[in-house]
Short mmCIF file of C-alpha atoms and ligand atoms in Angstrom, two decimals:
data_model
loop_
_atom_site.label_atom_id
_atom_site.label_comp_id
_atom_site.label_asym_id
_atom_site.label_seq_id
_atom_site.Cartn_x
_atom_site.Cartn_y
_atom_site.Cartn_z
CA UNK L 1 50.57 105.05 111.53
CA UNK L 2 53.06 102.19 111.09
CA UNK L 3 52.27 98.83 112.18
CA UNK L 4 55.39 97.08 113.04
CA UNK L 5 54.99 93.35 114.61
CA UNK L 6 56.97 92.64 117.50
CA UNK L 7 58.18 88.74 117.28
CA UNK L 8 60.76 86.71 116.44
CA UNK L 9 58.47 84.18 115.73
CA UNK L 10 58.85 83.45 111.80
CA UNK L 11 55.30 81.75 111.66
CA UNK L 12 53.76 84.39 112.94
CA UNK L 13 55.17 86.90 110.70
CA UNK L 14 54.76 84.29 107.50
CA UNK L 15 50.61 84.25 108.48
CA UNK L 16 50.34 87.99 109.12
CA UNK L 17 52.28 89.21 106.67
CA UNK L 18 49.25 88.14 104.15
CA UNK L 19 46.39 90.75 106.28
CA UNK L 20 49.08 93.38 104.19
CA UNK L 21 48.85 94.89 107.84
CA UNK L 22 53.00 94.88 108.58
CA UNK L 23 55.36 97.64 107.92
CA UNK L 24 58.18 96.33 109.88
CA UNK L 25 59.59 93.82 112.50
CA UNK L 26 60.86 94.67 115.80
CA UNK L 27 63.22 91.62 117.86
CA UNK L 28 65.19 91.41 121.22
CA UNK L 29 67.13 89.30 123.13
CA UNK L 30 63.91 87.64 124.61
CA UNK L 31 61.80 86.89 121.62
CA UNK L 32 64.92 85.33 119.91
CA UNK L 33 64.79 83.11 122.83
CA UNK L 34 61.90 82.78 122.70
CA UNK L 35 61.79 81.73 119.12
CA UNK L 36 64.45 78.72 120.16
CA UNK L 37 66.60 79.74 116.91
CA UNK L 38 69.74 80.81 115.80
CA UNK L 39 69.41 84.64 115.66
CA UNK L 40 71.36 85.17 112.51
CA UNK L 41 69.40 82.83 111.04
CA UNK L 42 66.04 83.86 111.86
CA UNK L 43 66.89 87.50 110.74
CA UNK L 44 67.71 86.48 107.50
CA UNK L 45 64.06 84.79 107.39
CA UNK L 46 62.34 87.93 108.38
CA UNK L 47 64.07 90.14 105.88
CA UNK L 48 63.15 87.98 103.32
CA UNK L 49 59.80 88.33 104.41
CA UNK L 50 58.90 92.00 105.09
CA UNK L 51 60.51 94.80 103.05
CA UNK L 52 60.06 97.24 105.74
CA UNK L 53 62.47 97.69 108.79
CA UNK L 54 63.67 94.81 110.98
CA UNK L 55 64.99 95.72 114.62
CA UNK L 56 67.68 93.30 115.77
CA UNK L 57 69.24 94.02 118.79
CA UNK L 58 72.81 94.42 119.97
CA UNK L 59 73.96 92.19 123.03
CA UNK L 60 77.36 94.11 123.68
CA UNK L 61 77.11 96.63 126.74
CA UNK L 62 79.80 99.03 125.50
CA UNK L 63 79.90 101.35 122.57
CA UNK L 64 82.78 99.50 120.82
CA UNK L 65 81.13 96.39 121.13
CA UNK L 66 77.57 97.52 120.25
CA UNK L 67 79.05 99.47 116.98
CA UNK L 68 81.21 96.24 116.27
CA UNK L 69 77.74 94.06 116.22
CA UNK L 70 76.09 96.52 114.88
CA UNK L 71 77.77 96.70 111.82
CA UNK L 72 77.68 93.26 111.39
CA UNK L 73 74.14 93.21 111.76
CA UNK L 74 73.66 95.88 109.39
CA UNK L 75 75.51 93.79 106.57
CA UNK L 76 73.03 90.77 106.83
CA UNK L 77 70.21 92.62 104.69
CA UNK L 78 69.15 96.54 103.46
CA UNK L 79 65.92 96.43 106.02
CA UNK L 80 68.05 95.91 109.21
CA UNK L 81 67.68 98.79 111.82
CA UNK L 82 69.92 98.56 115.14
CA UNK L 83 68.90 97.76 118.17
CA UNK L 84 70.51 99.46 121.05
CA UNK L 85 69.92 100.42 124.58
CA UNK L 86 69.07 103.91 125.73
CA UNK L 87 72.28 103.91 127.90
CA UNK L 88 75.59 106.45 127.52
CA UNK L 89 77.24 103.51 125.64
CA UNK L 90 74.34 103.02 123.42
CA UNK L 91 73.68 106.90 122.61
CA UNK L 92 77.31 106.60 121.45
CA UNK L 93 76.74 103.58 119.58
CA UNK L 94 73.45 105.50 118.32
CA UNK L 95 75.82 108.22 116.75
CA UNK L 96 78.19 106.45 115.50
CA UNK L 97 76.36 103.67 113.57
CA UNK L 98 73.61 106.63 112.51
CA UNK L 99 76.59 108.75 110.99
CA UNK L 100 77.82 105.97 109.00
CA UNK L 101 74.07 105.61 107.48
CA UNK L 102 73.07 102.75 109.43
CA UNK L 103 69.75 102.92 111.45
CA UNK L 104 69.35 103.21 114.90
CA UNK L 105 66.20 101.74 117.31
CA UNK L 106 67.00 103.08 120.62
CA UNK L 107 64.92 100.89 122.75
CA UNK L 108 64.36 100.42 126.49
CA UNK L 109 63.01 103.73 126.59
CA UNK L 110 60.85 105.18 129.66
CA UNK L 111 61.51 108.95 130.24
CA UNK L 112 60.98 112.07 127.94
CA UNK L 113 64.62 113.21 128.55
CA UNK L 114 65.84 110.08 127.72
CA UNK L 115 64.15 110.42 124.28
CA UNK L 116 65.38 113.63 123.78
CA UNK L 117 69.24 112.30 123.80
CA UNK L 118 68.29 109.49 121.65
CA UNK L 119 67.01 112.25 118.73
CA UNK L 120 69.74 114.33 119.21
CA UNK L 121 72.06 111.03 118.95
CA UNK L 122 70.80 110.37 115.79
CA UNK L 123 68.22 107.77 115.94
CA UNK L 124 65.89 106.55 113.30
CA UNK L 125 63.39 105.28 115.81
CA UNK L 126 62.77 105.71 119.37
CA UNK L 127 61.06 103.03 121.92
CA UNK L 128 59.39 104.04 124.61
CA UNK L 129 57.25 100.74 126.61
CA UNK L 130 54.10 101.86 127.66
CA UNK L 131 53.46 98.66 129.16
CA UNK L 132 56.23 98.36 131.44
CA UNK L 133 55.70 101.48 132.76
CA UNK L 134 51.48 100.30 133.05
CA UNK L 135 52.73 97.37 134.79
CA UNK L 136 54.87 99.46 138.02
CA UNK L 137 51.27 102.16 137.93
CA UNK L 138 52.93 105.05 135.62
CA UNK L 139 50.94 105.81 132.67
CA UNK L 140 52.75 104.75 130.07
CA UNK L 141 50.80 107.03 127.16
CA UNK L 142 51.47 110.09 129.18
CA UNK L 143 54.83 109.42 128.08
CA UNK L 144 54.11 109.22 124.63
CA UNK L 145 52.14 112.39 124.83
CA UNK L 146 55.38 114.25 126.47
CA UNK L 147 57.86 112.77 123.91
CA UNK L 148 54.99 114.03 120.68
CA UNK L 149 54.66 117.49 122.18
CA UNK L 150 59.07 117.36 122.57
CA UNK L 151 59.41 116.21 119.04
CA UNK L 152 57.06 118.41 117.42
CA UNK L 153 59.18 121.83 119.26
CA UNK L 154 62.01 120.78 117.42
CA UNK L 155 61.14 119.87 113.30
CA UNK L 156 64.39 119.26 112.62
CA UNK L 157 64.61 116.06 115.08
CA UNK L 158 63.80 113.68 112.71
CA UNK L 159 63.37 110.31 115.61
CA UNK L 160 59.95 108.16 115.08
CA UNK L 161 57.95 107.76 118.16
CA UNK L 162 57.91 103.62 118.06
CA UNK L 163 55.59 102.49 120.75
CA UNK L 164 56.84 99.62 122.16
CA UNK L 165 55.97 96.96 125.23
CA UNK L 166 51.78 97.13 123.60
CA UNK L 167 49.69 94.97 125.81
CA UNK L 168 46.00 95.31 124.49
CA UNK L 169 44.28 97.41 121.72
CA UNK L 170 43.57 99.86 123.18
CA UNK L 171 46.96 101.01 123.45
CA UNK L 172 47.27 101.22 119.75
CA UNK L 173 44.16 103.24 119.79
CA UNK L 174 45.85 105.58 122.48
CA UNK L 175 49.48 105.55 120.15
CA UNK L 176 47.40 106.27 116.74
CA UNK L 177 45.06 109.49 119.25
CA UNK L 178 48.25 111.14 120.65
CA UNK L 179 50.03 110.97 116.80
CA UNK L 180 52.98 108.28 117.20
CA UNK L 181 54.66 107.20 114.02
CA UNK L 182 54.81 103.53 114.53
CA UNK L 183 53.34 100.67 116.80
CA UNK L 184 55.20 97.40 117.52
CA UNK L 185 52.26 94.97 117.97
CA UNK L 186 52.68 91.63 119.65
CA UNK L 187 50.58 88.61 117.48
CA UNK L 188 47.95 88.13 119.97
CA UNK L 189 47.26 91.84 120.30
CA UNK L 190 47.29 92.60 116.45
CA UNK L 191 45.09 89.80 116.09
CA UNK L 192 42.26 91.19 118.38
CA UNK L 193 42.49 94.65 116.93
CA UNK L 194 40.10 93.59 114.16
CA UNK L 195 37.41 91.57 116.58
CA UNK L 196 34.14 92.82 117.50
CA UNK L 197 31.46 90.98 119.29
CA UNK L 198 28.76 92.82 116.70
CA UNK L 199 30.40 92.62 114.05
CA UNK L 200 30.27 88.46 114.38
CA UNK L 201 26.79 88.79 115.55
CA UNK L 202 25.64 91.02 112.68
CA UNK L 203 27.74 88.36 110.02
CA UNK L 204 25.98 85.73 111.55
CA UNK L 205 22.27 87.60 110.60
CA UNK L 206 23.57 88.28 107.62
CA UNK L 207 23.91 84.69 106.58
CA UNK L 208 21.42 83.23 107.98
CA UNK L 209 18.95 85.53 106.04
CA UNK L 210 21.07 85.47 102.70
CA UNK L 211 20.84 81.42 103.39
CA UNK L 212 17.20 82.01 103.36
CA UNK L 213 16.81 83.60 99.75
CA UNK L 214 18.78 80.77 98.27
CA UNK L 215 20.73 82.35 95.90
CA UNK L 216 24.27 82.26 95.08
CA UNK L 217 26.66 85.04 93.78
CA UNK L 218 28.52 83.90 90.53
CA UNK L 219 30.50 85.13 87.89
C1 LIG U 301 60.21 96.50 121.75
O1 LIG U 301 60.89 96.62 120.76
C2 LIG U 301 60.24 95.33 122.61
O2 LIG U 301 60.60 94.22 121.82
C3 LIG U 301 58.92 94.97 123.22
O3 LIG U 301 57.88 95.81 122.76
C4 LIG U 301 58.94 94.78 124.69
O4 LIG U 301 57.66 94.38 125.12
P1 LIG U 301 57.40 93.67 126.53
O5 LIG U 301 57.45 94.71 127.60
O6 LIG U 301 56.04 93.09 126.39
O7 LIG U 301 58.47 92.63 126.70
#
């Protein structure tokens, strides 16, 4: 499974970059904002920091618009995928951009048929949040479940499953169980994935007793 890190945050992607955990970068409106800088500018950072695919998202709400900025978007580097919404103006957008070679993220994803269109639009990747859907009491993974078993009837549909909107480990966990291509991970959360209260408390035994021996390992 894909790890993909969901930030604009250029420090953040800098420092985890080295764990040689990141296969991509996912962006919207809000991180940017988040980030407090210039969006064109901050995607040129990230490309030049992680080979792998880098979402940015379009801001136009109609498909001439959303092709116009995609395109544009697409020229900054080779990694960058398209961000659009899963709306009738972004499915067109979707085709469009995807038939011209350029990929397509179709985010803002929360229903199985509206995963469905965004394969059979074209799209690259597909994002379905889980945690939005957590957040108003719908199981978000039962959504992933439905979209796998959907995807796997048809072989020829050739969309990634990107789960998107993570909110604690254990939905990667879930997202790797039910077979989903790629997680976008927010710093915090990939940060805790490697954490366990025993394995600190076994290091610490470890050390203390290896401090006890008195020896050193040298080469
Ligand atoms: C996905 O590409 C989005 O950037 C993101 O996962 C949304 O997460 P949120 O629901 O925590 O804002």
């Amino acid at each position: 499974m894909k790890f993909f890190i969901d930030t604009a945050n250029i420090d953040e992607i800098r420092d985890l970059a080295t764990t040689g955990m990141l296969d991509g970068v996912t962006t919207n409106p809000s991180l940017v904002a988040q980030s407090g800088r210039d969006f064109i500018e901050v995607l040129k950072d990230i490309c030049a920091t992680i080979d792998g695919p880098v979402s940015a998202e379009v801001t136009a709400l109609d498909a001439e618009g959303m092709i116009k900025e995609g395109k544009t978007l697409a020229k900054l580097a080779d990694n960058i995928v398209v961000k659009a919404p899963l709306t009738w103006d972004g499915l067109r957008a979707c085709r469009a951009l995807s038939s011209e070679g350029i990929k397509v993220n179709v985010t803002l994803c929360f229903s199985a048929n509206q995963a469905l269109l965004a394969a059979k639009a074209g799209a690259a990747y597909i994002s379905p949040f889980v945690g939005r859907l957590d957040d108003i009491h719908i199981d978000g993974m039962e959504l992933i479940e439905e979209i796998r078993a959907i995807y796997d009837n048809y072989p020829d549909l050739e969309t990634e499953i990107l789960v998107a909107s993570i909110r604690n480990p254990n939905h990667v966990k879930d997202a790797a169980i039910i077979g989903a291509d790629v997680v976008t991970i927010p710093p915090s959360v990939l940060r805790q994935l490697a954490g366990h209260p025993l394995t600190d408390k076994g290091l610490a035994a470890f050390m203390a007793d290896w401090e006890k021996t008195g020896q050193k390992i040298t080469g």
